[in-house]
């Protein structure tokens, strides 16, 4: 059970934002370091992982929406669950696997405090590797960089955001067809 003491690092009410939509047709897997919610199907229409991270939504399950509208499910803020979950628990990865026909949300357990120093060192090494790849192949997408460096989508997003914030890199043009510029 998510509310049990063995899963206390995951806030029960925050997880509900993500789990409410999983009741009817998804699979939930609980591991020591994460919870994975796997849903058949992909994001609808032109919705992307980036757009849902920014708060965009689209009705994916009209049956579930009808239960919510009738008050049969305890839910608030229709279409805002992922946004609220990310505000409360930002370490969530989303994968829209169009070839496999699955959408996966992975909620990661917080790192332990003792690992902060090693995490900082690995972040520095990771950012150096990302910059090297961007210099060699500026047209690579963040996803492709993650695959090459064997990093999760969320880890790549964090690294790229930090590199952008520090002024070391910038994206020129659109996500598809654009390229990275590394500032010297």
XYZ file of N, CA, C and O in Angstrom:
736
model
N 0.826 -1.189 0.000
C 0.000 0.000 0.000
C 0.868 1.250 0.000
O 1.859 1.310 0.705
N 0.447 2.245 -0.729
C 1.219 3.477 -0.796
C 1.181 4.208 0.534
O 2.143 4.820 0.934
N 0.101 4.115 1.260
C 0.003 4.802 2.537
C 0.738 4.108 3.672
O 0.828 4.625 4.758
N 1.280 2.916 3.433
C 1.960 2.190 4.497
C 3.303 2.815 4.806
O 3.861 3.565 4.025
N 3.843 2.486 5.966
C 5.103 3.096 6.390
C 6.259 2.708 5.479
O 7.230 3.434 5.369
N 6.195 1.565 4.809
C 7.299 1.164 3.941
C 7.424 2.064 2.724
O 8.451 2.089 2.076
N 6.405 2.856 2.417
C 6.462 3.774 1.284
C 6.335 5.219 1.747
O 5.939 6.076 0.993
N 6.684 5.482 3.007
C 6.525 6.822 3.547
C 7.245 7.911 2.763
O 6.814 9.050 2.811
N 8.342 7.636 2.004
C 8.953 8.722 1.236
C 8.040 9.278 0.148
O 8.293 10.345 -0.377
N 6.982 8.559 -0.225
C 6.047 9.038 -1.232
C 4.838 9.629 -0.537
O 4.116 8.934 0.153
N 4.573 10.921 -0.690
C 3.407 11.512 -0.028
C 2.115 10.981 -0.645
O 1.870 11.149 -1.831
N 1.312 10.340 0.175
C 0.105 9.652 -0.283
C -0.822 10.553 -1.087
O -1.251 10.200 -2.177
N -1.130 11.747 -0.567
C -2.081 12.603 -1.274
C -1.499 13.138 -2.571
O -2.215 13.403 -3.525
N -0.174 13.280 -2.666
C 0.450 13.764 -3.900
C 0.422 12.682 -4.979
O 0.193 12.958 -6.139
N 0.652 11.452 -4.576
C 0.624 10.341 -5.518
C -0.775 10.198 -6.108
O -0.941 9.846 -7.264
N -1.796 10.525 -5.329
C -3.174 10.417 -5.812
C -3.416 11.236 -7.069
O -4.207 10.856 -7.917
N -2.741 12.389 -7.207
C -2.893 13.202 -8.423
C -2.536 12.379 -9.653
O -3.175 12.466 -10.688
N -1.499 11.579 -9.515
C -1.023 10.788 -10.638
C -1.809 9.493 -10.781
O -2.064 9.033 -11.884
N -2.219 8.910 -9.650
C -2.871 7.606 -9.689
C -4.352 7.638 -10.049
O -4.883 6.642 -10.507
N -5.023 8.763 -9.844
C -6.467 8.802 -10.058
C -6.838 8.326 -11.455
O -7.774 7.570 -11.632
N -6.077 8.714 -12.456
C -6.373 8.309 -13.823
C -5.994 6.880 -14.145
O -6.252 6.398 -15.235
N -5.403 6.168 -13.187
C -4.936 4.818 -13.472
C -5.918 3.737 -13.048
O -5.707 2.572 -13.328
N -6.967 4.124 -12.379
C -7.863 3.157 -11.758
C -8.449 2.152 -12.741
O -8.527 0.970 -12.457
N -8.839 2.593 -13.933
C -9.594 1.711 -14.812
C -8.756 0.818 -15.722
O -9.125 -0.307 -15.968
N -7.642 1.321 -16.249
C -7.004 0.510 -17.281
C -5.491 0.450 -17.230
O -4.885 -0.122 -18.104
N -4.856 1.002 -16.217
C -3.412 1.027 -16.183
C -2.840 0.013 -15.202
O -3.548 -0.561 -14.402
N -1.521 -0.165 -15.279
C -0.813 -1.055 -14.367
C 0.095 -0.216 -13.484
O 0.744 0.712 -13.953
N 0.152 -0.554 -12.210
C 0.997 0.152 -11.261
C 2.000 -0.837 -10.696
O 1.626 -1.903 -10.205
N 3.291 -0.478 -10.779
C 4.357 -1.331 -10.262
C 5.116 -0.547 -9.204
O 5.552 0.581 -9.447
N 5.284 -1.134 -8.025
C 5.958 -0.453 -6.932
C 7.297 -1.146 -6.678
O 7.353 -2.343 -6.418
N 8.373 -0.358 -6.782
C 9.729 -0.847 -6.558
C 10.314 -0.107 -5.359
O 9.723 0.858 -4.862
N 11.487 -0.532 -4.908
C 12.131 0.144 -3.777
C 12.444 1.606 -4.070
O 12.360 2.449 -3.195
N 12.833 1.910 -5.306
C 13.289 3.262 -5.630
C 12.335 4.062 -6.510
O 12.634 5.191 -6.873
N 11.190 3.472 -6.882
C 10.274 4.192 -7.763
C 8.913 3.504 -7.814
O 8.769 2.351 -7.420
N 7.945 4.249 -8.345
C 6.634 3.701 -8.681
C 6.452 3.942 -10.172
O 6.675 5.056 -10.650
N 6.065 2.921 -10.926
C 5.823 3.071 -12.358
C 4.342 2.860 -12.642
O 3.738 1.894 -12.180
N 3.773 3.794 -13.396
C 2.384 3.701 -13.813
C 2.412 3.584 -15.330
O 2.853 4.506 -16.016
N 1.976 2.448 -15.829
C 2.035 2.187 -17.267
C 0.622 2.121 -17.811
O -0.212 1.344 -17.347
N 0.372 2.958 -18.800
C -0.958 3.085 -19.370
C -0.946 2.658 -20.830
O -0.085 3.100 -21.595
N -1.894 1.824 -21.244
C -1.960 1.484 -22.668
C -2.347 2.717 -23.479
O -3.141 3.541 -23.029
N -1.751 2.856 -24.627
C -2.033 4.004 -25.478
C -0.965 5.067 -25.320
O -0.081 4.977 -24.476
N -1.060 6.074 -26.146
C -0.087 7.162 -26.119
C -0.809 8.471 -25.834
O -2.031 8.495 -25.720
N -0.044 9.542 -25.724
C -0.665 10.845 -25.519
C -1.539 11.185 -26.720
O -1.154 10.937 -27.857
N -2.716 11.745 -26.486
C -3.626 12.028 -27.590
C -3.215 13.245 -28.414
O -2.525 14.141 -27.924
N -3.671 13.247 -29.645
C -3.512 14.378 -30.559
C -2.079 14.885 -30.586
O -1.158 14.110 -30.724
N -1.888 16.181 -30.432
C -0.538 16.733 -30.512
C 0.049 17.011 -29.131
O 0.987 17.783 -29.003
N -0.488 16.370 -28.105
C 0.031 16.538 -26.754
C 1.389 15.840 -26.645
O 1.561 14.729 -27.134
N 2.362 16.512 -26.022
C 3.698 15.949 -25.828
C 4.031 15.951 -24.345
O 3.356 16.599 -23.543
N 5.093 15.234 -23.980
C 5.540 15.215 -22.594
C 5.879 16.634 -22.149
O 5.521 17.053 -21.047
N 6.537 17.392 -22.995
C 6.888 18.775 -22.658
C 5.633 19.596 -22.381
O 5.586 20.375 -21.425
N 4.599 19.413 -23.195
C 3.354 20.166 -22.996
C 2.660 19.780 -21.697
O 2.137 20.649 -20.996
N 2.642 18.479 -21.347
C 1.986 18.114 -20.085
C 2.797 18.609 -18.891
O 2.234 18.970 -17.877
N 4.120 18.649 -19.021
C 4.947 19.207 -17.950
C 4.647 20.692 -17.747
O 4.806 21.218 -16.651
N 4.218 21.366 -18.819
C 3.885 22.786 -18.745
C 2.426 23.034 -18.372
O 1.971 24.174 -18.377
N 1.664 21.978 -18.106
C 0.297 22.140 -17.628
C -0.798 21.922 -18.654
O -1.971 22.023 -18.326
N -0.443 21.616 -19.906
C -1.479 21.342 -20.907
C -2.094 19.974 -20.629
O -1.416 19.066 -20.158
N -3.350 19.824 -20.955
C -4.001 18.528 -20.762
C -5.001 18.286 -21.877
O -5.338 19.189 -22.641
N -5.452 17.066 -21.954
C -6.427 16.663 -22.948
C -7.172 15.473 -22.367
O -6.555 14.604 -21.764
N -8.464 15.416 -22.547
C -9.241 14.290 -22.010
C -8.826 13.024 -22.742
O -8.958 12.916 -23.954
N -8.298 12.092 -21.975
C -7.797 10.846 -22.528
C -8.766 9.700 -22.287
O -8.802 8.746 -23.035
N -9.544 9.798 -21.234
C -10.447 8.719 -20.858
C -11.820 9.309 -20.526
O -12.098 9.657 -19.379
N -12.701 9.426 -21.533
C -14.012 10.041 -21.294
C -14.860 9.295 -20.273
O -15.678 9.901 -19.584
N -14.675 7.987 -20.140
C -15.436 7.215 -19.146
C -15.048 7.673 -17.744
O -15.907 7.923 -16.890
N -13.748 7.801 -17.510
C -13.279 8.258 -16.212
C -13.791 9.667 -15.922
O -14.238 9.960 -14.811
N -13.765 10.538 -16.914
C -14.252 11.907 -16.747
C -15.729 11.900 -16.361
O -16.158 12.679 -15.511
N -16.504 11.007 -16.956
C -17.936 10.961 -16.621
C -18.146 10.542 -15.163
O -19.033 11.057 -14.490
N -17.319 9.631 -14.645
C -17.410 9.244 -13.233
C -17.040 10.413 -12.328
O -17.658 10.632 -11.287
N -16.028 11.184 -12.730
C -15.620 12.343 -11.942
C -16.730 13.387 -11.944
O -17.078 13.946 -10.906
N -17.303 13.637 -13.119
C -18.373 14.631 -13.247
C -19.587 14.261 -12.389
O -20.276 15.136 -11.864
N -19.859 12.987 -12.244
C -20.992 12.530 -11.441
C -20.658 12.494 -9.949
O -21.507 12.146 -9.140
N -19.401 12.804 -9.615
C -18.997 12.786 -8.214
C -18.735 11.396 -7.674
O -18.686 11.197 -6.458
N -18.563 10.412 -8.551
C -18.351 9.038 -8.103
C -16.893 8.761 -7.733
O -16.605 7.761 -7.084
N -15.979 9.621 -8.178
C -14.571 9.478 -7.810
C -14.127 10.732 -7.070
O -14.489 11.837 -7.454
N -13.347 10.550 -6.002
C -12.862 11.721 -5.257
C -11.731 12.394 -6.023
O -10.600 11.946 -5.999
N -12.043 13.436 -6.732
C -11.031 14.095 -7.543
C -11.352 15.567 -7.652
O -12.509 15.961 -7.688
N -10.317 16.382 -7.741
C -10.507 17.819 -7.922
C -9.541 18.302 -8.990
O -8.488 17.726 -9.193
N -9.920 19.349 -9.685
C -9.022 19.957 -10.660
C -8.856 19.134 -11.917
O -7.738 18.813 -12.303
N -9.945 18.793 -12.559
C -9.903 17.983 -13.771
C -8.889 18.536 -14.769
O -8.906 19.716 -15.099
N -7.975 17.683 -15.214
C -6.966 18.081 -16.191
C -5.728 18.731 -15.596
O -4.842 19.157 -16.320
N -5.661 18.805 -14.262
C -4.510 19.459 -13.640
C -3.708 18.525 -12.739
O -2.798 18.964 -12.048
N -4.015 17.244 -12.753
C -3.367 16.296 -11.844
C -1.865 16.186 -12.035
O -1.106 16.194 -11.068
N -1.411 16.086 -13.283
C 0.027 15.954 -13.529
C 0.746 17.227 -13.113
O 1.793 17.182 -12.463
N 0.163 18.364 -13.438
C 0.787 19.642 -13.059
C 0.913 19.734 -11.540
O 1.965 20.106 -11.012
N -0.152 19.383 -10.810
C -0.105 19.446 -9.349
C 0.874 18.428 -8.779
O 1.596 18.712 -7.828
N 0.913 17.233 -9.375
C 1.859 16.212 -8.906
C 3.290 16.701 -9.083
O 4.129 16.534 -8.190
N 3.593 17.334 -10.225
C 4.945 17.839 -10.475
C 5.307 18.982 -9.527
O 6.478 19.113 -9.139
N 4.333 19.812 -9.177
C 4.600 20.899 -8.231
C 4.999 20.338 -6.871
O 5.875 20.863 -6.202
N 4.358 19.243 -6.478
C 4.621 18.648 -5.172
C 5.781 17.659 -5.181
O 6.416 17.431 -4.160
N 6.030 17.045 -6.318
C 7.019 15.964 -6.416
C 7.646 16.026 -7.804
O 7.248 15.296 -8.707
N 8.634 16.906 -8.033
C 9.148 17.142 -9.390
C 9.927 15.985 -10.013
O 10.166 15.993 -11.212
N 10.284 14.980 -9.223
C 11.097 13.893 -9.771
C 10.215 12.798 -10.376
O 10.179 11.667 -9.902
N 9.486 13.179 -11.424
C 8.620 12.247 -12.147
C 9.031 12.270 -13.619
O 9.154 13.333 -14.214
N 9.272 11.102 -14.187
C 9.585 10.985 -15.618
C 8.336 10.533 -16.359
O 7.559 9.730 -15.848
N 8.178 11.032 -17.576
C 7.082 10.613 -18.442
C 7.681 10.125 -19.752
O 8.542 10.783 -20.330
N 7.206 8.982 -20.222
C 7.667 8.442 -21.497
C 6.445 8.132 -22.351
O 5.582 7.353 -21.950
N 6.381 8.758 -23.512
C 5.300 8.521 -24.469
C 5.863 7.615 -25.566
O 6.449 8.082 -26.534
N 5.713 6.307 -25.390
C 6.268 5.317 -26.318
C 5.259 5.060 -27.437
O 4.390 4.204 -27.331
N 5.381 5.816 -28.509
C 4.431 5.702 -29.618
C 4.558 4.372 -30.348
O 3.568 3.818 -30.797
N 5.782 3.847 -30.484
C 5.969 2.556 -31.158
C 5.380 1.417 -30.342
O 4.734 0.526 -30.872
N 5.609 1.430 -29.032
C 5.102 0.375 -28.165
C 3.672 0.586 -27.720
O 3.053 -0.301 -27.140
N 3.136 1.794 -27.972
C 1.751 2.078 -27.609
C 1.519 2.171 -26.113
O 0.476 1.759 -25.614
N 2.503 2.733 -25.374
C 2.380 2.855 -23.924
C 2.792 4.241 -23.465
O 3.679 4.870 -24.043
N 2.153 4.696 -22.402
C 2.553 5.930 -21.739
C 2.934 5.543 -20.320
O 2.173 4.874 -19.626
N 4.135 5.945 -19.888
C 4.634 5.562 -18.570
C 4.975 6.790 -17.745
O 5.636 7.705 -18.230
N 4.516 6.793 -16.503
C 4.918 7.803 -15.521
C 5.724 7.077 -14.458
O 5.274 6.068 -13.913
N 6.935 7.563 -14.197
C 7.794 6.964 -13.178
C 8.031 7.992 -12.085
O 8.592 9.059 -12.336
N 7.583 7.661 -10.884
C 7.736 8.544 -9.732
C 8.928 8.021 -8.943
O 8.890 6.919 -8.402
N 9.989 8.826 -8.897
C 11.221 8.397 -8.245
C 11.223 8.760 -6.775
O 10.730 9.820 -6.389
N 11.824 7.884 -5.974
C 11.991 8.153 -4.550
C 13.095 9.190 -4.394
O 14.062 9.190 -5.150
N 12.948 10.076 -3.427
C 13.981 11.076 -3.180
C 15.291 10.409 -2.815
O 15.305 9.370 -2.155
N 16.412 11.034 -3.228
C 17.721 10.516 -2.862
C 17.947 10.741 -1.377
O 17.421 11.659 -0.782
N 18.785 9.909 -0.804
C 19.124 10.080 0.601
C 20.110 11.220 0.751
O 20.916 11.478 -0.118
N 20.065 11.864 1.905
C 20.902 13.032 2.133
C 22.379 12.731 1.996
O 23.142 13.545 1.510
N 22.847 11.577 2.375
C 24.264 11.233 2.333
C 24.826 11.159 0.934
O 26.035 11.182 0.744
N 23.968 11.068 -0.063
C 24.454 10.918 -1.432
C 24.543 12.244 -2.168
O 24.827 12.265 -3.351
N 24.309 13.381 -1.477
C 24.313 14.678 -2.148
C 25.658 15.015 -2.767
O 25.727 15.494 -3.887
N 26.769 14.762 -2.042
C 28.092 15.107 -2.570
C 28.418 14.291 -3.804
O 28.899 14.814 -4.793
N 28.153 12.987 -3.757
C 28.443 12.161 -4.927
C 27.532 12.546 -6.079
O 27.928 12.485 -7.234
N 26.302 12.968 -5.762
C 25.371 13.411 -6.797
C 25.882 14.679 -7.480
O 25.779 14.825 -8.694
N 26.437 15.609 -6.684
C 26.991 16.829 -7.263
C 28.142 16.513 -8.208
O 28.243 17.077 -9.294
N 29.036 15.595 -7.797
C 30.168 15.224 -8.648
C 29.698 14.569 -9.930
O 30.194 14.863 -11.015
N 28.718 13.661 -9.823
C 28.230 12.991 -11.030
C 27.497 13.976 -11.931
O 27.531 13.845 -13.150
N 26.841 14.993 -11.343
C 26.174 16.014 -12.147
C 27.185 16.802 -12.963
O 26.951 17.121 -14.124
N 28.332 17.117 -12.337
C 29.375 17.843 -13.055
C 29.891 17.008 -14.223
O 30.057 17.511 -15.333
N 30.138 15.727 -13.967
C 30.624 14.850 -15.039
C 29.573 14.715 -16.139
O 29.902 14.754 -17.313
N 28.314 14.575 -15.733
C 27.235 14.434 -16.723
C 27.117 15.684 -17.574
O 26.967 15.601 -18.790
N 27.198 16.852 -16.949
C 27.070 18.082 -17.721
C 28.224 18.234 -18.700
O 28.030 18.705 -19.820
N 29.421 17.805 -18.302
C 30.568 17.848 -19.216
C 30.331 16.927 -20.420
O 30.630 17.297 -21.560
N 29.788 15.743 -20.162
C 29.500 14.801 -21.255
C 28.430 15.371 -22.194
O 28.520 15.228 -23.410
N 27.416 16.010 -21.607
C 26.345 16.601 -22.425
C 26.916 17.696 -23.315
O 26.624 17.752 -24.521
N 27.744 18.561 -22.749
C 28.350 19.648 -23.522
C 29.218 19.089 -24.648
O 29.167 19.578 -25.784
N 29.984 18.058 -24.369
C 30.824 17.436 -25.397
C 29.974 16.923 -26.554
O 30.274 17.170 -27.724
N 28.882 16.227 -26.227
C 27.994 15.716 -27.282
C 27.362 16.850 -28.076
O 27.234 16.772 -29.300
N 26.969 17.908 -27.386
C 26.339 19.043 -28.072
C 27.325 19.746 -29.009
O 26.927 20.250 -30.055
N 28.579 19.783 -28.622
C 29.596 20.377 -29.495
C 29.813 19.512 -30.739
O 29.932 20.021 -31.845
N 29.866 18.189 -30.535
C 30.125 17.255 -31.640
C 28.930 17.129 -32.576
O 29.091 17.041 -33.788
N 27.724 17.073 -31.996
C 26.503 16.883 -32.784
C 25.402 17.808 -32.260
O 24.518 17.373 -31.528
N 25.441 19.072 -32.648
C 24.497 20.050 -32.089
C 23.034 19.789 -32.437
O 22.148 20.316 -31.770
N 22.758 18.972 -33.435
C 21.371 18.721 -33.821
C 20.701 17.633 -32.979
O 19.502 17.390 -33.117
N 21.436 16.998 -32.075
C 20.855 15.947 -31.238
C 19.742 16.495 -30.361
O 19.840 17.599 -29.830
N 18.697 15.690 -30.185
C 17.622 16.064 -29.258
C 18.039 15.673 -27.847
O 18.975 14.882 -27.654
N 17.347 16.215 -26.864
C 17.621 15.862 -25.471
C 17.436 14.358 -25.264
O 18.217 13.714 -24.564
N 16.422 13.803 -25.901
C 16.158 12.366 -25.774
C 17.329 11.554 -26.327
O 17.767 10.588 -25.705
N 17.847 11.953 -27.487
C 18.980 11.240 -28.086
C 20.231 11.351 -27.212
O 20.982 10.388 -27.076
N 20.430 12.517 -26.605
C 21.570 12.688 -25.705
C 21.423 11.736 -24.514
O 22.371 11.075 -24.111
N 20.212 11.664 -23.972
C 19.954 10.767 -22.848
C 20.227 9.320 -23.188
O 20.823 8.584 -22.401
N 19.811 8.908 -24.380
C 20.041 7.519 -24.807
C 21.537 7.244 -24.911
O 22.030 6.224 -24.429
N 22.257 8.165 -25.523
C 23.707 7.973 -25.708
C 24.465 7.943 -24.385
O 25.462 7.253 -24.264
N 23.993 8.721 -23.415
C 24.684 8.788 -22.128
C 24.069 7.853 -21.095
O 24.487 7.842 -19.939
N 23.067 7.092 -21.506
C 22.376 6.158 -20.623
C 21.839 6.875 -19.384
O 22.057 6.464 -18.255
N 21.130 7.983 -19.638
C 20.529 8.768 -18.565
C 19.020 8.809 -18.756
O 18.545 8.744 -19.877
N 18.295 8.944 -17.659
C 16.833 9.016 -17.737
C 16.423 10.344 -18.360
O 17.170 11.331 -18.282
N 15.241 10.397 -18.963
C 14.760 11.663 -19.522
C 14.735 12.780 -18.484
O 15.097 13.917 -18.766
N 14.329 12.471 -17.268
C 14.257 13.487 -16.210
C 15.657 14.006 -15.859
O 15.849 15.207 -15.660
N 16.638 13.103 -15.787
C 18.005 13.520 -15.463
C 18.548 14.445 -16.547
O 19.182 15.462 -16.248
N 18.282 14.120 -17.806
C 18.741 14.967 -18.919
C 18.065 16.333 -18.839
O 18.714 17.367 -19.003
N 16.750 16.342 -18.588
C 16.025 17.618 -18.483
C 16.624 18.500 -17.392
O 16.801 19.701 -17.590
N 16.936 17.909 -16.241
C 17.518 18.672 -15.144
C 18.878 19.233 -15.535
O 19.183 20.399 -15.270
N 19.713 18.396 -16.146
C 21.053 18.827 -16.540
C 20.980 19.954 -17.568
O 21.691 20.958 -17.453
N 20.139 19.778 -18.573
C 20.018 20.796 -19.626
C 19.473 22.099 -19.053
O 19.955 23.182 -19.379
N 18.496 22.000 -18.155
C 17.945 23.211 -17.525
C 19.027 23.951 -16.743
O 19.126 25.185 -16.813
N 19.858 23.208 -16.016
C 20.936 23.832 -15.242
C 21.969 24.467 -16.176
O 22.465 25.568 -15.905
N 22.289 23.783 -17.286
C 23.251 24.328 -18.244
C 22.712 25.594 -18.914
O 23.453 26.552 -19.134
N 21.409 25.589 -19.234
C 20.796 26.789 -19.817
C 20.821 27.935 -18.817
O 21.171 29.064 -19.162
N 20.436 27.646 -17.578
C 20.372 28.672 -16.541
C 21.744 29.305 -16.290
O 21.841 30.502 -16.054
N 22.789 28.476 -16.370
C 24.146 28.991 -16.135
C 24.722 29.677 -17.370
O 25.827 30.211 -17.327
N 23.969 29.653 -18.489
C 24.411 30.334 -19.707
C 25.440 29.557 -20.511
O 26.068 30.107 -21.416
N 25.604 28.280 -20.210
C 26.603 27.470 -20.922
C 26.093 26.968 -22.267
O 26.888 26.691 -23.159
N 24.766 26.806 -22.391
C 24.180 26.337 -23.646
C 22.905 27.103 -23.938
O 22.321 27.723 -23.040
N 22.474 27.029 -25.189
C 21.151 27.534 -25.553
C 20.638 26.735 -26.741
O 21.415 26.209 -27.525
N 19.338 26.647 -26.830
C 18.690 25.949 -27.940
C 18.302 26.994 -28.972
O 17.678 28.006 -28.642
N 18.679 26.753 -30.219
C 18.353 27.659 -31.315
C 17.365 26.934 -32.221
O 17.632 25.830 -32.684
N 16.215 27.544 -32.441
C 15.202 26.926 -33.284
C 14.299 25.997 -32.493
O 14.399 25.881 -31.277
N 13.407 25.312 -33.201
C 12.416 24.459 -32.545
C 13.034 23.166 -32.004
O 14.170 22.823 -32.325
N 12.243 22.460 -31.185
C 12.704 21.181 -30.631
C 13.078 20.219 -31.758
O 14.087 19.525 -31.684
N 12.266 20.191 -32.801
C 12.588 19.361 -33.974
C 13.139 20.283 -35.048
O 12.471 21.210 -35.479
N 14.358 20.036 -35.447
C 14.962 20.841 -36.499
C 15.884 21.924 -35.981
O 16.604 22.555 -36.749
N 15.897 22.156 -34.672
C 16.789 23.153 -34.100
C 18.142 22.547 -33.781
O 18.446 21.417 -34.144
N 18.962 23.312 -33.077
C 20.272 22.802 -32.671
C 20.741 23.485 -31.388
O 20.186 24.496 -30.972
N 21.750 22.886 -30.762
C 22.320 23.423 -29.543
C 23.514 24.306 -29.860
O 24.287 23.992 -30.749
N 23.661 25.373 -29.107
C 24.858 26.202 -29.175
C 25.517 26.162 -27.813
O 24.873 26.414 -26.794
N 26.803 25.832 -27.808
C 27.581 25.795 -26.563
C 28.349 27.092 -26.470
O 29.073 27.463 -27.390
N 28.159 27.791 -25.357
C 28.835 29.074 -25.151
C 30.204 28.812 -24.544
O 30.333 28.045 -23.611
N 31.220 29.463 -25.093
C 32.584 29.259 -24.547
C 32.953 30.294 -23.536
O 32.479 31.307 -23.364
